[in-house]
Each structure stands twice: as C-alpha cells, then as structure tokens.
Short mmCIF file of C-alpha atoms in Angstrom, two decimals:
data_model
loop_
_atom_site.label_atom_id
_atom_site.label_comp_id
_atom_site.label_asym_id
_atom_site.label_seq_id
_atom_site.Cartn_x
_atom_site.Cartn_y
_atom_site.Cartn_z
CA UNK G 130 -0.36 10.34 19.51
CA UNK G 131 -4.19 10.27 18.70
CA UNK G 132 -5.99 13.63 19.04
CA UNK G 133 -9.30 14.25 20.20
CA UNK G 134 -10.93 17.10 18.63
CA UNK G 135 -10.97 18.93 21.98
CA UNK G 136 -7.82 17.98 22.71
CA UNK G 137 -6.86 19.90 19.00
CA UNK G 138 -8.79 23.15 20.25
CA UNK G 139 -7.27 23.05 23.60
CA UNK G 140 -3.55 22.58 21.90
CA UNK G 141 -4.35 24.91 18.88
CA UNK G 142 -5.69 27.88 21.83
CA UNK G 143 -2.24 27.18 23.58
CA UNK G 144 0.11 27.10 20.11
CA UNK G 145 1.44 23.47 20.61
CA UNK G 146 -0.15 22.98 17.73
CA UNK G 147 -0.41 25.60 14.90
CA UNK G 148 -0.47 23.21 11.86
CA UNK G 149 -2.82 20.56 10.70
CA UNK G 150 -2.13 18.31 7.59
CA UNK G 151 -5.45 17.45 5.76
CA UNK G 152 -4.44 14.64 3.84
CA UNK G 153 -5.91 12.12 1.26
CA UNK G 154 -4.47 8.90 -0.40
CA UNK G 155 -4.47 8.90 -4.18
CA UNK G 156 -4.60 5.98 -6.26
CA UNK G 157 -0.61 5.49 -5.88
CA UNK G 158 -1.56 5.29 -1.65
CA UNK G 159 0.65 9.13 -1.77
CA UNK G 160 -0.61 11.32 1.01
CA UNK G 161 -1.97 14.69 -0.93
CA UNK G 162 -3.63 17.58 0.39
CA UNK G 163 -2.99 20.83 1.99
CA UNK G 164 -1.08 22.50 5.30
CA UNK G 165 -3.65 23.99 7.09
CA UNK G 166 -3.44 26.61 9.71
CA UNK G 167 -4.59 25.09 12.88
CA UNK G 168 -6.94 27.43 13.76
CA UNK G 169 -8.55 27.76 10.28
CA UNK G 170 -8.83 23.80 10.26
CA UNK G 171 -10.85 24.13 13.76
CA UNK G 172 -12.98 26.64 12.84
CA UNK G 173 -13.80 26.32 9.24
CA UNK G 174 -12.79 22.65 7.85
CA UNK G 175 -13.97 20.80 10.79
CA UNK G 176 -17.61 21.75 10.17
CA UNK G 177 -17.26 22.28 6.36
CA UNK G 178 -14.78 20.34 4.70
CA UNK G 179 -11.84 21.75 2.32
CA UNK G 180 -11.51 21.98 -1.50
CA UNK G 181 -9.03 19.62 -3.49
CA UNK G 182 -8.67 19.85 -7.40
CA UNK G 183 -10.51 15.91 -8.53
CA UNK G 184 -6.95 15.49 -10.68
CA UNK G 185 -5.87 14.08 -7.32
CA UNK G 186 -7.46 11.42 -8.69
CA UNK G 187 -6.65 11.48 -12.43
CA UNK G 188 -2.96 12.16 -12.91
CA UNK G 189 -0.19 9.89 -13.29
CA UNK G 190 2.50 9.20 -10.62
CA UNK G 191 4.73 12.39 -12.11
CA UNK G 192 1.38 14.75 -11.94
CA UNK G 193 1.04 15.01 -15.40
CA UNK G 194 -2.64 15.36 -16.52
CA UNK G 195 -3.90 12.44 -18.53
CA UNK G 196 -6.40 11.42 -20.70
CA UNK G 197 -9.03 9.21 -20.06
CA UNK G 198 -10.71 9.85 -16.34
CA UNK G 199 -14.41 10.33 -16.77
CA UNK G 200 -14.61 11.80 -13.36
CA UNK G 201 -12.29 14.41 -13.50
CA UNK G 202 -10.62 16.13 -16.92
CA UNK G 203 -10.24 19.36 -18.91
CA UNK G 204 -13.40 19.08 -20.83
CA UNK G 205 -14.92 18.38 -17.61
CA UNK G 206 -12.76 22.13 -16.10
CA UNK G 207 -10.53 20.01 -12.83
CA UNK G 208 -13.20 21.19 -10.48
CA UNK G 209 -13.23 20.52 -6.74
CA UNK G 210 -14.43 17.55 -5.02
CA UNK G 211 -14.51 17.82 -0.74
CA UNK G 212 -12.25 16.61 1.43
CA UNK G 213 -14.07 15.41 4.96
CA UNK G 214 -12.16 15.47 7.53
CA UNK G 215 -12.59 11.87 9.67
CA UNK G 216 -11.78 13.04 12.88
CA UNK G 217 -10.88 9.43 13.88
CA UNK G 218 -7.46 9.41 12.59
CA UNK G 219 -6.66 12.70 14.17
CA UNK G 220 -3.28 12.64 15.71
CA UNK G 221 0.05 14.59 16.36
CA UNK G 222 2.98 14.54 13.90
CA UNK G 223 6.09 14.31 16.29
CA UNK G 224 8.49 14.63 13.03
CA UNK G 225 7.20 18.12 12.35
CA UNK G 226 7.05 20.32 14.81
CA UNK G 227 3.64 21.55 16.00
CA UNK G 228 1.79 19.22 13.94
CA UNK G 229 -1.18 17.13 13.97
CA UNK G 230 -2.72 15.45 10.98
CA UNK G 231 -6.31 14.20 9.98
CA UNK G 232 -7.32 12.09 7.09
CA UNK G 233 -10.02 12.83 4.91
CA UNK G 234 -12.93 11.09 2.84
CA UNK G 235 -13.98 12.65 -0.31
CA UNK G 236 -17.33 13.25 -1.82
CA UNK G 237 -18.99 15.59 -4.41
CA UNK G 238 -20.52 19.04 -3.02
CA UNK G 239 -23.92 17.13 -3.05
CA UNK G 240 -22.16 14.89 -0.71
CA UNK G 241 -22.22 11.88 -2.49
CA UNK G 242 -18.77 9.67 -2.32
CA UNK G 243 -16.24 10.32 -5.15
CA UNK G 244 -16.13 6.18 -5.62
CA UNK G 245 -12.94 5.87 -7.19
CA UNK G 246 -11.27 7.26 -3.93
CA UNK G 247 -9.39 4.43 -2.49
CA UNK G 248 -10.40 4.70 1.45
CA UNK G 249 -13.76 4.75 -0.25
CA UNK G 250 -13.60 1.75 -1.68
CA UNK G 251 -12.19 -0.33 0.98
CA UNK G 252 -15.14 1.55 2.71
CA UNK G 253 -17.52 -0.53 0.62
CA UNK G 254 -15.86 -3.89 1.20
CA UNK G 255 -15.66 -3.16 4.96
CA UNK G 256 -19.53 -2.59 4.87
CA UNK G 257 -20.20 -5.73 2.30
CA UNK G 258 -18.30 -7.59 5.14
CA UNK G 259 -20.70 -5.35 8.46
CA UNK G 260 -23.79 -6.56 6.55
CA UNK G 261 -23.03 -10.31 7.69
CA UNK G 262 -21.88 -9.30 10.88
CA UNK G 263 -18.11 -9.35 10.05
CA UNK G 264 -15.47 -7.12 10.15
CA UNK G 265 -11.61 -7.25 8.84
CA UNK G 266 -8.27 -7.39 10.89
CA UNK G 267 -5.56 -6.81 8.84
CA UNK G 268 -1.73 -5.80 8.82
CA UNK G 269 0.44 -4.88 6.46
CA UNK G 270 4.64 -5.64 6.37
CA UNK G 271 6.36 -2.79 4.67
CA UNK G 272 9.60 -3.73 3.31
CA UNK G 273 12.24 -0.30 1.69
CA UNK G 274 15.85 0.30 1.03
CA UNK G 275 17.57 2.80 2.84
CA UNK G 276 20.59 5.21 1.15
CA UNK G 277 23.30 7.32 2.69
CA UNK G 278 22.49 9.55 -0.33
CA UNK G 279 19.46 11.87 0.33
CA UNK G 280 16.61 12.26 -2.41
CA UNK G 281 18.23 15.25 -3.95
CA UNK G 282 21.96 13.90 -4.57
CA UNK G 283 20.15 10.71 -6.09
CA UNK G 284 18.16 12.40 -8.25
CA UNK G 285 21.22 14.31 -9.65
CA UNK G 286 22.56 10.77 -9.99
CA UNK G 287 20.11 9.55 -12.29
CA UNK G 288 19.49 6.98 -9.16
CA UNK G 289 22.25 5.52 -10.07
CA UNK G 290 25.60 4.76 -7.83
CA UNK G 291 24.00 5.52 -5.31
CA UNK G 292 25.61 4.16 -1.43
CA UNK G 293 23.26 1.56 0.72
CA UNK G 294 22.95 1.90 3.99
CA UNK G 295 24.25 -1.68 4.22
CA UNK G 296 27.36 -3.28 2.35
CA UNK G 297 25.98 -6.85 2.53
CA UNK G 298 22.87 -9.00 3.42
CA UNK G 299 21.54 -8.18 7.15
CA UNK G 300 18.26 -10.41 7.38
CA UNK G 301 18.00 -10.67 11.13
CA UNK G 302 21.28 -9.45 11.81
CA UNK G 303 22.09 -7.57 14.69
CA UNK G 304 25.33 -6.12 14.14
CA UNK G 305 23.79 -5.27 10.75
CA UNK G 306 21.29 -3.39 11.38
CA UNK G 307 23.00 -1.33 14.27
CA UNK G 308 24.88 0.44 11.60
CA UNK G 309 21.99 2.14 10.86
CA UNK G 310 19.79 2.32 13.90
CA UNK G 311 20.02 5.67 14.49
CA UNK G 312 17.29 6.27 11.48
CA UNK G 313 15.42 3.08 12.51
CA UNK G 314 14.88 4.22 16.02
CA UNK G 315 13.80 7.43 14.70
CA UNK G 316 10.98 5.85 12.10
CA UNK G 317 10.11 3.59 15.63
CA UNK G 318 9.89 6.03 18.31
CA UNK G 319 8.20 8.32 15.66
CA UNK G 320 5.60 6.42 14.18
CA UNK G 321 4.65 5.40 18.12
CA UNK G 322 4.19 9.13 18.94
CA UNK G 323 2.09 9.34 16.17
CA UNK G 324 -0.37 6.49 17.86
CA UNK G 325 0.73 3.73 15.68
CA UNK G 326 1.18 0.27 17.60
CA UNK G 327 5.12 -0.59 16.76
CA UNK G 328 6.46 -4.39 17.71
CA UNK G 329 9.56 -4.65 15.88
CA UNK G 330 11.90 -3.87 13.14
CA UNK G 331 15.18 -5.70 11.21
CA UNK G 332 17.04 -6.06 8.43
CA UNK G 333 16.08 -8.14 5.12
CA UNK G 334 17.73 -9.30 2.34
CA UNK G 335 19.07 -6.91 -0.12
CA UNK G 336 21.67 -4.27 0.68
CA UNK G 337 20.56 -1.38 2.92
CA UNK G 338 16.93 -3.17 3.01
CA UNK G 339 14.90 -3.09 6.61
CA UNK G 340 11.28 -3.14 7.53
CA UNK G 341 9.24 -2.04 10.61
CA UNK G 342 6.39 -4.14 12.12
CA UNK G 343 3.05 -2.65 13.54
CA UNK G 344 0.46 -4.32 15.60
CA UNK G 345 -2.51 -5.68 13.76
CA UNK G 346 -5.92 -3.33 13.76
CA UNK G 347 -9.28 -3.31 11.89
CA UNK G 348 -8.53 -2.90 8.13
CA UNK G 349 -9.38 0.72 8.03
CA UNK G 350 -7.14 1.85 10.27
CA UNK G 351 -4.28 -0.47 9.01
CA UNK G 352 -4.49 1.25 5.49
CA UNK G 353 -4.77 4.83 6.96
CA UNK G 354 -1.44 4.14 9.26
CA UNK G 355 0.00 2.22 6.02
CA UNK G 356 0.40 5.59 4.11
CA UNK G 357 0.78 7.63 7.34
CA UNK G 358 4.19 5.41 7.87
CA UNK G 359 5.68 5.22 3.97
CA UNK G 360 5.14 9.13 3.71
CA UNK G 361 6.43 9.77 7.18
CA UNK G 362 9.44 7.49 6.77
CA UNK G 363 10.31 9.27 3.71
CA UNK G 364 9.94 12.59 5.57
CA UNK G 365 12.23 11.51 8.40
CA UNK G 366 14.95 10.00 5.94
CA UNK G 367 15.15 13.19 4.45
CA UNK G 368 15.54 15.15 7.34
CA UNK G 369 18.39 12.48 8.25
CA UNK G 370 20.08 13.48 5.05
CA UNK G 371 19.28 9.86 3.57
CA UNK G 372 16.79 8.16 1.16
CA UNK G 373 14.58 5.48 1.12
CA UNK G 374 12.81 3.51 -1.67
CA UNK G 375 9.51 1.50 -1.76
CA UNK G 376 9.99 0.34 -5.33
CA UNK G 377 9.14 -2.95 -5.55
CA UNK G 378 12.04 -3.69 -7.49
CA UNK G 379 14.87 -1.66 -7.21
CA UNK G 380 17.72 -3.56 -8.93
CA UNK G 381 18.66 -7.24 -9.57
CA UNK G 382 18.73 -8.88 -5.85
CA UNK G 383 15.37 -9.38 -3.51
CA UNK G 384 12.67 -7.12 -4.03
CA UNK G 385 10.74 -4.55 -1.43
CA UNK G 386 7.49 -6.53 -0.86
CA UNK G 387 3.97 -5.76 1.43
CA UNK G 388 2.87 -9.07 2.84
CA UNK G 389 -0.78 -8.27 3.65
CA UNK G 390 -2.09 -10.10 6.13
CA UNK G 391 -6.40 -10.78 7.05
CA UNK G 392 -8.53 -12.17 9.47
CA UNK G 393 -12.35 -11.78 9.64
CA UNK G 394 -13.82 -11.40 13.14
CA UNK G 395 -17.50 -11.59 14.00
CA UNK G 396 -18.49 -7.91 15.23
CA UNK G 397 -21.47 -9.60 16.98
CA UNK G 398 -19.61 -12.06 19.08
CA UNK G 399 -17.00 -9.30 20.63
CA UNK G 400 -14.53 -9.67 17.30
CA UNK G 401 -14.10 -12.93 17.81
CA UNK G 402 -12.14 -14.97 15.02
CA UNK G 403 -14.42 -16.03 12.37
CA UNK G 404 -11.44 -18.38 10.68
CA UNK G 405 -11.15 -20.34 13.87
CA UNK G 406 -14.25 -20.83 14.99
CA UNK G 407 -15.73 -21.57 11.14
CA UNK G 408 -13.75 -23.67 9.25
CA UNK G 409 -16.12 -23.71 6.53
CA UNK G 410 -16.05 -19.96 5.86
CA UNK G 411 -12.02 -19.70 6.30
CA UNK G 412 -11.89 -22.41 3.23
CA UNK G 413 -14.61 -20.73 1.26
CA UNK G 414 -13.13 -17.67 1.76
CA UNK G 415 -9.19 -18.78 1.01
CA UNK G 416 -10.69 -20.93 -2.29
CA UNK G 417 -12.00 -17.10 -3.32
CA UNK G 418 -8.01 -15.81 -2.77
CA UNK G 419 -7.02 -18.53 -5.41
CA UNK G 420 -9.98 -18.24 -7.82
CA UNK G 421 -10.04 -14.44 -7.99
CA UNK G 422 -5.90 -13.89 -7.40
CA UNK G 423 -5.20 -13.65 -11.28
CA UNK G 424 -8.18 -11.52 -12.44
CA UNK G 425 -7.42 -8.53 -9.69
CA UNK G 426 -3.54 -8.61 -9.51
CA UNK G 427 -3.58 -5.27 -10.77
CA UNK G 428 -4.64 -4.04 -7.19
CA UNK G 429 -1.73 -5.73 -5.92
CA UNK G 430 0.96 -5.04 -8.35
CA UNK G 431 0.05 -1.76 -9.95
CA UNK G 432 3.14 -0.89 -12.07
CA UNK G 433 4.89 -1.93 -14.02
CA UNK G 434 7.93 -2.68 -11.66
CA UNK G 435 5.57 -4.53 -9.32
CA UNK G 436 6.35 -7.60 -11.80
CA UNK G 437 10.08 -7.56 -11.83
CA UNK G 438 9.71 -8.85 -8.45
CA UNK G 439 8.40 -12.05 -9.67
CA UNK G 440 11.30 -14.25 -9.67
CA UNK G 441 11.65 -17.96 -8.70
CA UNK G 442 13.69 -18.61 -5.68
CA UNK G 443 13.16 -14.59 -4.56
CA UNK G 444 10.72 -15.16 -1.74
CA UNK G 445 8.26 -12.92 -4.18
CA UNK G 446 5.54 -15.55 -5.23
CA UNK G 447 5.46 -16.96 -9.25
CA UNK G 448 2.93 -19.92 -8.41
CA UNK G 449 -1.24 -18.91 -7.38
CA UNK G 450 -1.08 -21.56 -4.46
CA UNK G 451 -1.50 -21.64 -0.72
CA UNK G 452 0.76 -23.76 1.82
CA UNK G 453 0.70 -23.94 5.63
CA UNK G 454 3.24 -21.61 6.47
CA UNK G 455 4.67 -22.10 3.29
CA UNK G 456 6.78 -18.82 2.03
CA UNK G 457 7.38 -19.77 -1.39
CA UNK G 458 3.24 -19.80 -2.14
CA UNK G 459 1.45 -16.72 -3.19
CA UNK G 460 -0.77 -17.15 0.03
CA UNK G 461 0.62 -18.50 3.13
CA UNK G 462 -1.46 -19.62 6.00
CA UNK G 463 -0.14 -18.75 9.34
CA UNK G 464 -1.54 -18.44 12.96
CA UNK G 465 -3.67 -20.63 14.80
CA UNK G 466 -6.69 -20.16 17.34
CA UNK G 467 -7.38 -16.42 17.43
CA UNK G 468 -4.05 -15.50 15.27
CA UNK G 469 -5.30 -17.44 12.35
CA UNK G 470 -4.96 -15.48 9.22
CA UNK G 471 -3.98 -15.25 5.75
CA UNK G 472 -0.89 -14.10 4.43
CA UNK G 473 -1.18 -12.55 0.50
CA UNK G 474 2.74 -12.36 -0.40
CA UNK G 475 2.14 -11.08 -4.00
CA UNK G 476 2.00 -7.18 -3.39
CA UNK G 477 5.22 -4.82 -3.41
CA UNK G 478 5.66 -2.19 -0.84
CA UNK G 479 4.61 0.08 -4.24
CA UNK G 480 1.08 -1.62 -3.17
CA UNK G 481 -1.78 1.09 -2.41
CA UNK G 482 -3.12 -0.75 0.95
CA UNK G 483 -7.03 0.57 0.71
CA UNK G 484 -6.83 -1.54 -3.07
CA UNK G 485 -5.28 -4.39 -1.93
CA UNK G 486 -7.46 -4.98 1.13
CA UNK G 487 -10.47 -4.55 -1.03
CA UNK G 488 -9.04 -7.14 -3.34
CA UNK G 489 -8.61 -9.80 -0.29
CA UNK G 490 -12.17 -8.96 1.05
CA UNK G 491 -13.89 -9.42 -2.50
CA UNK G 492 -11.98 -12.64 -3.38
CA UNK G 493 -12.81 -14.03 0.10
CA UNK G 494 -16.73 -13.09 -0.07
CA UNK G 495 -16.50 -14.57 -3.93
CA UNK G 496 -15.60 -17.77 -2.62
CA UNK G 497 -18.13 -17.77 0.51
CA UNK G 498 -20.82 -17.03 -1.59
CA UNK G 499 -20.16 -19.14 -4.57
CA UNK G 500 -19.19 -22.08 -1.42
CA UNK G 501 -15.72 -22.56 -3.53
CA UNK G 502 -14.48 -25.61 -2.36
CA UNK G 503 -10.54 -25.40 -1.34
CA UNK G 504 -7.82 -27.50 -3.28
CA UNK G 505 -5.10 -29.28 -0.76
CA UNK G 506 -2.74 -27.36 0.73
CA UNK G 507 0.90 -26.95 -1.57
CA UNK G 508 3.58 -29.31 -0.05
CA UNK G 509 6.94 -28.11 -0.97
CA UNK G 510 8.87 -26.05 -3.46
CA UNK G 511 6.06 -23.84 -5.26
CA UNK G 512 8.14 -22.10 -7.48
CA UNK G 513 8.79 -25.67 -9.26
CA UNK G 514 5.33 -26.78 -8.99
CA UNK G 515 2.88 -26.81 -12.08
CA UNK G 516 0.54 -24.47 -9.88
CA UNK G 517 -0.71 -21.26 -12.21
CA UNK G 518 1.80 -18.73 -12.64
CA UNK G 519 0.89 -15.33 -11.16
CA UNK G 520 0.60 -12.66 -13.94
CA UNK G 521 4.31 -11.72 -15.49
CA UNK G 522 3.26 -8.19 -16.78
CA UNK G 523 1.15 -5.01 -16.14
CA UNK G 524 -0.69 -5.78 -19.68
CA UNK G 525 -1.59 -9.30 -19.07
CA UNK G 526 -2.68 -8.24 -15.43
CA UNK G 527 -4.49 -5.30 -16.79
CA UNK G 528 -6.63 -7.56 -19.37
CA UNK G 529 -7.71 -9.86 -16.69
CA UNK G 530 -8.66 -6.88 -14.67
CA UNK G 531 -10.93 -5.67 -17.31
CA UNK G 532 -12.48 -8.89 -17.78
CA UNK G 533 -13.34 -9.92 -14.34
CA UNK G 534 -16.71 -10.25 -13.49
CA UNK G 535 -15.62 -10.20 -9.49
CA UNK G 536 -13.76 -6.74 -10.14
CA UNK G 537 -17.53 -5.38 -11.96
CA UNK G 538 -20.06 -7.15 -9.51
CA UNK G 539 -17.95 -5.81 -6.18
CA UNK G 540 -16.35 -2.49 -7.25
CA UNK G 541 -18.62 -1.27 -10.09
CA UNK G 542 -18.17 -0.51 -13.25
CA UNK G 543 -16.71 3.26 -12.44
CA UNK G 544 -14.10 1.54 -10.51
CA UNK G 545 -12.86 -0.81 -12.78
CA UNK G 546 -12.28 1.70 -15.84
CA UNK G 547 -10.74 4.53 -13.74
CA UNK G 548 -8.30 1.22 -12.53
CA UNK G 549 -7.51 0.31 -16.37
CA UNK G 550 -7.15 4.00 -16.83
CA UNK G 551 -4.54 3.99 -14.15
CA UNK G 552 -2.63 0.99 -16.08
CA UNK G 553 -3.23 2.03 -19.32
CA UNK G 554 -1.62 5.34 -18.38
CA UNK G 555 1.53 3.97 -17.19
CA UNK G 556 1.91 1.52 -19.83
CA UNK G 557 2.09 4.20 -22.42
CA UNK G 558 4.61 6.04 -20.44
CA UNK G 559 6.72 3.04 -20.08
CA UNK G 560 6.10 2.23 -23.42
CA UNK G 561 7.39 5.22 -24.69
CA UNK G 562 10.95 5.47 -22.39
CA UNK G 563 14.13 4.82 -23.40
CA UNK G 564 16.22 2.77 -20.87
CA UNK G 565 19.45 2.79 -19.18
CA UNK G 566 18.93 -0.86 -20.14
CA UNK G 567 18.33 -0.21 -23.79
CA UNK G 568 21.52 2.20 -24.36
CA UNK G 569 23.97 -0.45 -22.95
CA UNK G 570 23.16 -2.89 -24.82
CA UNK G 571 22.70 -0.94 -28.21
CA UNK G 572 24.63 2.17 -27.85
CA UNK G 573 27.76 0.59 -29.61
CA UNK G 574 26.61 -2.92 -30.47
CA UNK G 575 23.36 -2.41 -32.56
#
C-alpha cells in the first residue's frame, strides 16, 4: 500500500518496517539502486538524497562498461550523480518482508536533472503537455511467459528446454489459466498491497503466456508502477521456484507485447477528456502518432529482439496505420466519451515505459502543432495493406532515430545520442555473437 512519510517513521519506530528500497529505472526500465536501512533512509536520505555510480546510466543490459556516454565514463572517473527520493511513490513491498520502497529522480550535486534519466524525460513531456493545460492518462498491458523452471535451472540450460507453465494456447481460457493461478493470484493480490489498481488478468497466446491488467492513472505514475510490477513479478516467480520472461520475442509463436494506451485530459476543466470533447486536437494529435511512428521506434522497440516480433498475422503490428478498434494496425482507436484513447500496439513488454510515453506525447504535440491533418481510418486486413511498414531492424530504426528532427526539437540533442549510444551498443554485441541459430545450420553443413 502507499506510504506516507509519517506513516514510514511511525512503522520504521515500531520495526514493521526496517528496509527501504531506493530505486531508479535505467534506460532498460530495470529497477537499480540500493537496500537501505529504514532508519538511515528516514533520517539521512529523506532530507539529502543518496549516491549512485552515473554508469547506471551508461552500461549495457549485462553491466558491462561501454564506450561512448558523454555523461558518464572512465575518462570522465564513474562519479556519483543523486538519487531524490519522490516521496509520492512511497509504498510497502508485501513480497518482502518489512519493506517499503520509494522511487527516485536523479540530478547532478548542483541539482540540476541528469536528462538522460528516463522518469526525467517523460518529466519534460508531462510539463510540455501542463504548459497548455493538459495532462496524460495512460496504461500500459504487460504481456510475459511463465516457466516451471526457475531463473537459475534455465540459465544452466542455456534457456533452452525449458517447461511452460502451459502445454497449449490459453487466451481467455479458464481452465487454462487455473493451472497456474496459484502464481497469478500471488502477482494480483501482491501488486494490490503494493497500491497498484489491479482489474484483471488471463491467459494469451503462446504457451505458458499471461498478462495482468491495472487501472489507468496519470502517465507518471503508470510508468513508475510499470517497472514496480515487471521487477516485482520477477521477484515473486522466483520465490515460487519459477521464471518469467518479458522478451519480446521469445521463440517462434506470438510475441510478449506492451500495448500502451493515452488519453489527454484538460487539468483545468477537472481532467476532463480532451479527445472527446476536441475532435480537432484528438486528429492532430493521432496524425502526429503516424507521422513521427517510424523516426522514434527505437523508444518503442529498443533491441534487437523487439523486431522479431514483427510478423504478419501475429497480432504485433507490420503496417504504420490506425483503424477503429482495429488490432491488426500499429495504432488502434478504442473507447468512446470519456474512455476515448489511443492504443500504440508496436512496443514489446522489453519496452522502457517512461521512453515510450514520451514518444506518444511528442508525436501527438508534433501533429497539434504542425495541425497534421489525419488520413481515413484503415478498413480491414493491415498486414496486407500497402500502408508503410514499421521498421524491420534495430539499425534501420536506429538511423531514423538519429535523423529525426522531432526526436532533437523535443528531447534534445543529449538525449538523442545517449539513445543511439544505447543501440549502437547492442548492435555491436549482437553483431559480434555466435548463435544457437548459426551452429545448426553450419556446424555440419557449411
């Protein structure tokens, strides 16, 4: 549940609580930081902040240190940057006993923000958005695979062999998904002690595949309960003795993806929906989704996985179009009144959720300033449509990153090359693998 800060001192003076987990996101969305003792965290690092070594923000998703990071390197020494707590996502951990957690923003010791921090740059959306009056209501739909085998028996395995917790496909199926409810409950009742707003959960598509639904929330708060939930249902899978995966694409058959869904509401009016009471500025702003989705896919589809899920007929998106509740279109309309939002289908559940949000938010104010006009809805059968194909590879997504004059004009320049940093990092690591892939096919026959 949510923690005030007295309610922290009151719990920390009575030992309910002697831990506190000061966490960031890095640029994978991975919850980093330090276990603090409660009292310490009360007394010191709610007034003053705590230390984190910047390659937090500059290594790649092994830990390795990398070149290339002008923020943070070895010429530069790996110094410090602060982590602030924000005493707004306070809450208790009910998975680990005696536990509370708190987020944190980072800045430099002179205070300034450390830019290329991904709650800080959905930050500066949100507040491109305040300055009109707006703000964002978003939710995000977290497909992962779930495995009888825990995380240490697969890694022995090479991931491979490994047992699903499902033998065939249980989309909606009860019976299904009862086989492994016990862990599902858990996740549930869990993340609702932890103060997230849970509506449902069911199976999907590919063996031992599920996903859990929250309740909608302003976009800040959706991102910081987005990593709260993937590390947490890790955490609890473990302790289960099982695994779960957020690849994007695990093996051949459907895909782990992060529908992200957005609404603007007018802060002035009482949150009111913007979309439906403005058609105008919902077409401007879903014209700016379609203009802008090619040039920042990187923020949706960060590795180089995140495009094996791009398969016709997968209920992954291949065509940039939009439809009226219309699953087989990159963006998907859906709502109406007050629920009227859009749904961005092109993100994995490998998706960091502060990137992507930024990524809807500056495509949508692209297209209401620039007054895009919006193309007809899709009728039909994207994937065999001659719409634009969505970007097939990290490298061609990269490019277009680099060369997008949205990316520059609403993240900065800072942003954008610590982002091509990021992919040029993990191309050269894939680049340089050898593949199970690889040795099948030429291990005897080449």
């Amino acid at each position: 549940m949510s923690l005030t800060v007295d309610e922290l001192k009151t719990a920390t003076a009575e030992g309910t609580i002697d831990t506190v987990l000061l966490a960031i996101a890095d640029m994978q969305g991975r919850l980093q930081g330090k276990r603090l003792v409660a009292q310490h965290f009360v007394d010191e690092v709610l007034p003053h902040g705590a230390e984190g070594c910047n390659y937090l923000l500059a290594v790649d998703v092994e830990m390795n240190t990398v070149d290339g990071y002008a923020m943070s390197s070895w010429d530069r020494g790996y110094g410090d940057f602060v982590m602030r707590p924000d005493v707004a996502t306070l809450r208790r951990i009910p998975w680990h006993e005696a536990t509370a957690l708190c987020l944190a923003d980072i800045v430099w010791a002179d205070g300034s923000d450390v830019v290329a921090s991904p709650r800080q740059i959905l930050r500066r959306q949100l507040a491109r958005l305040e300055e009109r009056g707006w703000a964002a209501n978003a939710a995000t739909e977290l497909e992962f695979i779930v495995f009888r085998d825990d995380y240490e028996e697969a890694w022995h395995k090479g991931y491979r062999d490994l047992e699903p917790a499902n033998l065939y496909n249980v989309d909606y199926s009860l019976l299904g998904t009862a086989r492994i409810e016990p862990l599902i409950r858990r996740i549930r009742n869990s993340m609702a002690g932890a103060g997230l707003v849970v509506e449902n959960s069911k199976g999907e598509c590919n063996f031992g595949q599920h996903e859990i639904n929250f309740r909608y929330a302003d976009a800040l708060k959706t991102a910081d309960e987005h990593v709260i939930y993937k590390t947490g249902a890790k955490e609890i899978a473990a302790q289960e003795g099982m695994a779960i995966t957020f690849m994007a694409k695990y093996n051949e058959r459907e895909g782990n993806s992060c529908h992200v869904h957005l609404s603007i509401a007018d802060a002035a009016a009482g949150g009111g929906n913007v979309f439906a009471r403005e058609q105008a500025v919902f077409e401007r702003f879903l014209a700016g989704q379609l203009a802008c989705l090619d040039e920042l896919t990187l923020m949706f589809a960060p590795n180089v996985n995140s495009y094996k899920r791009f398969q016709p007929g997968s209920f992954a998106p291949t065509a940039i179009a939009w439809g009226h509740d219309n699953r087989t279109c990159s963006l998907r309309v859906v709502g109406h009144g007050e629920g009227l939002r859009l749904e961005n289908r092109l993100a994995g559940a490998d998706v960091n959720p502060y990137l992507a949000l930024s990524a809807m938010i500056a495509a949508g104010l692209h297209g209401v300033d620039h007054e895009l006009p919006l193309e007809p809805p899709h009728e039909g059968n994207a994937y065999t449509s001659d719409k634009p194909h969505v970007a097939t590879t990290l490298t061609a997504a990269r490019d277009l990153f680099a060369a997008s004059d949205v990316a520059r004009a609403a993240f900065g320049d800072e942003v954008v090359e610590h982002y091509l940093n990021n992919a040029d990092v993990e191309l050269r690591a894939f680049e340089a693998a050898v593949t199970d892939w690889e040795r099948v096919r030429g291990f005897e026959r080449l």
